[in-house]
PDB file of C-alpha atoms in Angstrom:
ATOM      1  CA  UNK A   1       0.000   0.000   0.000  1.00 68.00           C
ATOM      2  CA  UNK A   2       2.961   2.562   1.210  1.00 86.00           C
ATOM      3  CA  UNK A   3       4.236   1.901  -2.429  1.00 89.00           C
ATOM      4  CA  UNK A   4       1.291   3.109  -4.269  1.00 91.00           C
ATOM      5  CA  UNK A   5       0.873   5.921  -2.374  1.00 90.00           C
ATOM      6  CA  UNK A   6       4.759   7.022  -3.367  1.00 88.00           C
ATOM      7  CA  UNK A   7       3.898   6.048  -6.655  1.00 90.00           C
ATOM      8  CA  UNK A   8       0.566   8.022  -6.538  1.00 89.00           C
ATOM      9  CA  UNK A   9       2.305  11.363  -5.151  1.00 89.00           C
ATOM     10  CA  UNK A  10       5.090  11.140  -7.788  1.00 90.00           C
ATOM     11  CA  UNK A  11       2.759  10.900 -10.654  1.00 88.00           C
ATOM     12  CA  UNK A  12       1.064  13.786  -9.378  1.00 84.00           C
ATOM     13  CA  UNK A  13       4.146  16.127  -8.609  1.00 82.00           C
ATOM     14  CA  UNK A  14       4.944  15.184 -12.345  1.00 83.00           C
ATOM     15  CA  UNK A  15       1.393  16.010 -14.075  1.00 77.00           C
ATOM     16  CA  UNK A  16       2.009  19.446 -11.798  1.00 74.00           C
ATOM     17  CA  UNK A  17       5.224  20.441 -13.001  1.00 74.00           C
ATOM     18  CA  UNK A  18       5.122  19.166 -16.798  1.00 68.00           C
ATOM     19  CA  UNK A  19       2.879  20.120 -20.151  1.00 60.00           C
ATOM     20  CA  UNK A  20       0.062  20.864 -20.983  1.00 66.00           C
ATOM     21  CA  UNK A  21       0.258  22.293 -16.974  1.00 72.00           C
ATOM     22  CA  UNK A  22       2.940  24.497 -17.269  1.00 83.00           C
ATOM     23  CA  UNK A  23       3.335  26.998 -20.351  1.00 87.00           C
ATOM     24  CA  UNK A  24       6.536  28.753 -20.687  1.00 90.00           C
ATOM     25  CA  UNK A  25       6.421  32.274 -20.555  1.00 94.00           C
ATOM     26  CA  UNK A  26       6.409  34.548 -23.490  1.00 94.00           C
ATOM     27  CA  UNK A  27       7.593  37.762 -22.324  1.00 96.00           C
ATOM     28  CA  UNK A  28       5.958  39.950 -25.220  1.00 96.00           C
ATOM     29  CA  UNK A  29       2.581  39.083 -23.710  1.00 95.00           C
ATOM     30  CA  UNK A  30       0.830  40.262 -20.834  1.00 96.00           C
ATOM     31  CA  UNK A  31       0.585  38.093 -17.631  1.00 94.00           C
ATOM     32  CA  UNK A  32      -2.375  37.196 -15.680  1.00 93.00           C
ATOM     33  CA  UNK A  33      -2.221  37.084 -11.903  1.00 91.00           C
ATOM     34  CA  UNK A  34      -4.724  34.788 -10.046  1.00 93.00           C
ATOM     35  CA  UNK A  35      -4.157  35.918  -6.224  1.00 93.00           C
ATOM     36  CA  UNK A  36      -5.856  34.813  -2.973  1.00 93.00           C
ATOM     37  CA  UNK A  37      -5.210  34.772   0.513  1.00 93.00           C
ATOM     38  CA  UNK A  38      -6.247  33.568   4.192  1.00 91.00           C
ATOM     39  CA  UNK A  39      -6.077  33.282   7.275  1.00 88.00           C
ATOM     40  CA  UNK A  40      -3.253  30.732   7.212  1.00 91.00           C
ATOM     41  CA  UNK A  41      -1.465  31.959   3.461  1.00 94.00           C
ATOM     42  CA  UNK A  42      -0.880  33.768   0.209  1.00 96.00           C
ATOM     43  CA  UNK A  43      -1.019  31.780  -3.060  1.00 95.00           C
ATOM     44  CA  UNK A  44      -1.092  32.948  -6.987  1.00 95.00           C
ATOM     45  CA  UNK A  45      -1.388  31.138 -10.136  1.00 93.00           C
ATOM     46  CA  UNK A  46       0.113  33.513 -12.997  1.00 93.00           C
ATOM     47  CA  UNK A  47      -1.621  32.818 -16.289  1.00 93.00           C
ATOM     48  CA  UNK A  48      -0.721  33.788 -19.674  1.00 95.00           C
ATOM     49  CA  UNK A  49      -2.885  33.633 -23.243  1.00 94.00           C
ATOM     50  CA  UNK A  50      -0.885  32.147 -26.063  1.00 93.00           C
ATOM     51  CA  UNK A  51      -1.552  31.038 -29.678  1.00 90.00           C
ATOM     52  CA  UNK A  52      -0.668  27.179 -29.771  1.00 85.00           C
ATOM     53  CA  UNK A  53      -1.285  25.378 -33.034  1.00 88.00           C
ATOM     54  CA  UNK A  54      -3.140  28.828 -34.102  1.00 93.00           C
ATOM     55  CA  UNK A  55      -5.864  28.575 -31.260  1.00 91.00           C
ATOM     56  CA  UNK A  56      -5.693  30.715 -28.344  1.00 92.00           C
ATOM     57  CA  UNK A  57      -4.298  28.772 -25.296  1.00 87.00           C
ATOM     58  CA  UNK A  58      -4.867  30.135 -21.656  1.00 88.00           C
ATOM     59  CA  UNK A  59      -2.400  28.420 -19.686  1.00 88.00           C
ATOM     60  CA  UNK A  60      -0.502  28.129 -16.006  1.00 89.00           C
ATOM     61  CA  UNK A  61       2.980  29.932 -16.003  1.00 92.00           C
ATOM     62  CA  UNK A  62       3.983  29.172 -12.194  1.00 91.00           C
ATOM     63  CA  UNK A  63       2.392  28.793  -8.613  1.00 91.00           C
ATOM     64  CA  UNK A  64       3.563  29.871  -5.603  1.00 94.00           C
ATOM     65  CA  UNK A  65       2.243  30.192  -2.174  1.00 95.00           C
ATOM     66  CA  UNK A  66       3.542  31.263   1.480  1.00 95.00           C
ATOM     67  CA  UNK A  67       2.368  31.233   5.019  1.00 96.00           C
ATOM     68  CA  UNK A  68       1.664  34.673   6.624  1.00 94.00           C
ATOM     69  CA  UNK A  69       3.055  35.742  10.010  1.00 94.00           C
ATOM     70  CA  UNK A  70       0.690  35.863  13.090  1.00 93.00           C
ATOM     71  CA  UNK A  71       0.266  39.533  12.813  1.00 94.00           C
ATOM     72  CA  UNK A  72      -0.453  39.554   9.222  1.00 94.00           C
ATOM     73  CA  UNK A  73      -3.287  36.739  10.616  1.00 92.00           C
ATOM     74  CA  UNK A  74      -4.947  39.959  11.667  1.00 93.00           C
ATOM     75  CA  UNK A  75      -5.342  41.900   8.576  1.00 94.00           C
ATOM     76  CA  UNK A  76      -9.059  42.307   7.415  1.00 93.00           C
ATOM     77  CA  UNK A  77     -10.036  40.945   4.221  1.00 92.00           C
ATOM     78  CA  UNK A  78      -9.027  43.834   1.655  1.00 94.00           C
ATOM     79  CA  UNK A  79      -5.679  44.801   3.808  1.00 95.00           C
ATOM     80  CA  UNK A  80      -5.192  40.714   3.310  1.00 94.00           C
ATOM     81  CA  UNK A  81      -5.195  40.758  -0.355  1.00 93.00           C
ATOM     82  CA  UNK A  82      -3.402  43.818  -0.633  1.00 94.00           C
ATOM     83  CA  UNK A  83      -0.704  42.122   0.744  1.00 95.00           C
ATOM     84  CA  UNK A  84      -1.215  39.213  -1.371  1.00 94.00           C
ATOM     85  CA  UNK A  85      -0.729  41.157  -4.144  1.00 92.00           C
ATOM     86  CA  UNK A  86       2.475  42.914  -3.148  1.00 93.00           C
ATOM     87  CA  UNK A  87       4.114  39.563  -2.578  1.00 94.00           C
ATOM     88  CA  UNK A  88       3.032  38.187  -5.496  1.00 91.00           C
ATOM     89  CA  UNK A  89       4.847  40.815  -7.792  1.00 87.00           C
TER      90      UNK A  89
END
């Protein structure tokens, strides 16, 4: 059972981290941040529209995500994604 489950968790760290996931960026064209936060983090998904095989493609370019600090805990909702946003750029 333990060896499935390594098997299982590989497989998926692989279909996160390969194509059709992961697009790599074209710098010419604008980027798409997806932000969000809570009470326990920060996390963003940057996007980015290409043309693949002449269709337009709207893939992932990266994720990344933190924990906050315990006074950051205490932000409201708007302050929260303000910050979000900072650390994302």
């Amino acid at each position: 059972m333990a060896v499935e489950r390594v098997k299982a968790f590989e497989s998926l760290g692989q279909a996160f981290t390969t194509a059709p996931l992961l697009l790599i960026p074209d710098f010419k064209l604008p980027f798409k941040p997806n932000i969000d936060s809570s009470g326990d983090g920060l996390g963003d998904a940057l996007h980015q529209v290409q043309i693949i095989d002449h269709k337009p493609v709207e893939g992932h370019i990266c994720f990344i995500s933190s924990q906050i600090k315990p006074t950051e805990a205490r932000y409201g909702a708007r302050k929260m994604e303000c910050l979000c946003l900072v650390w994302a750029l």
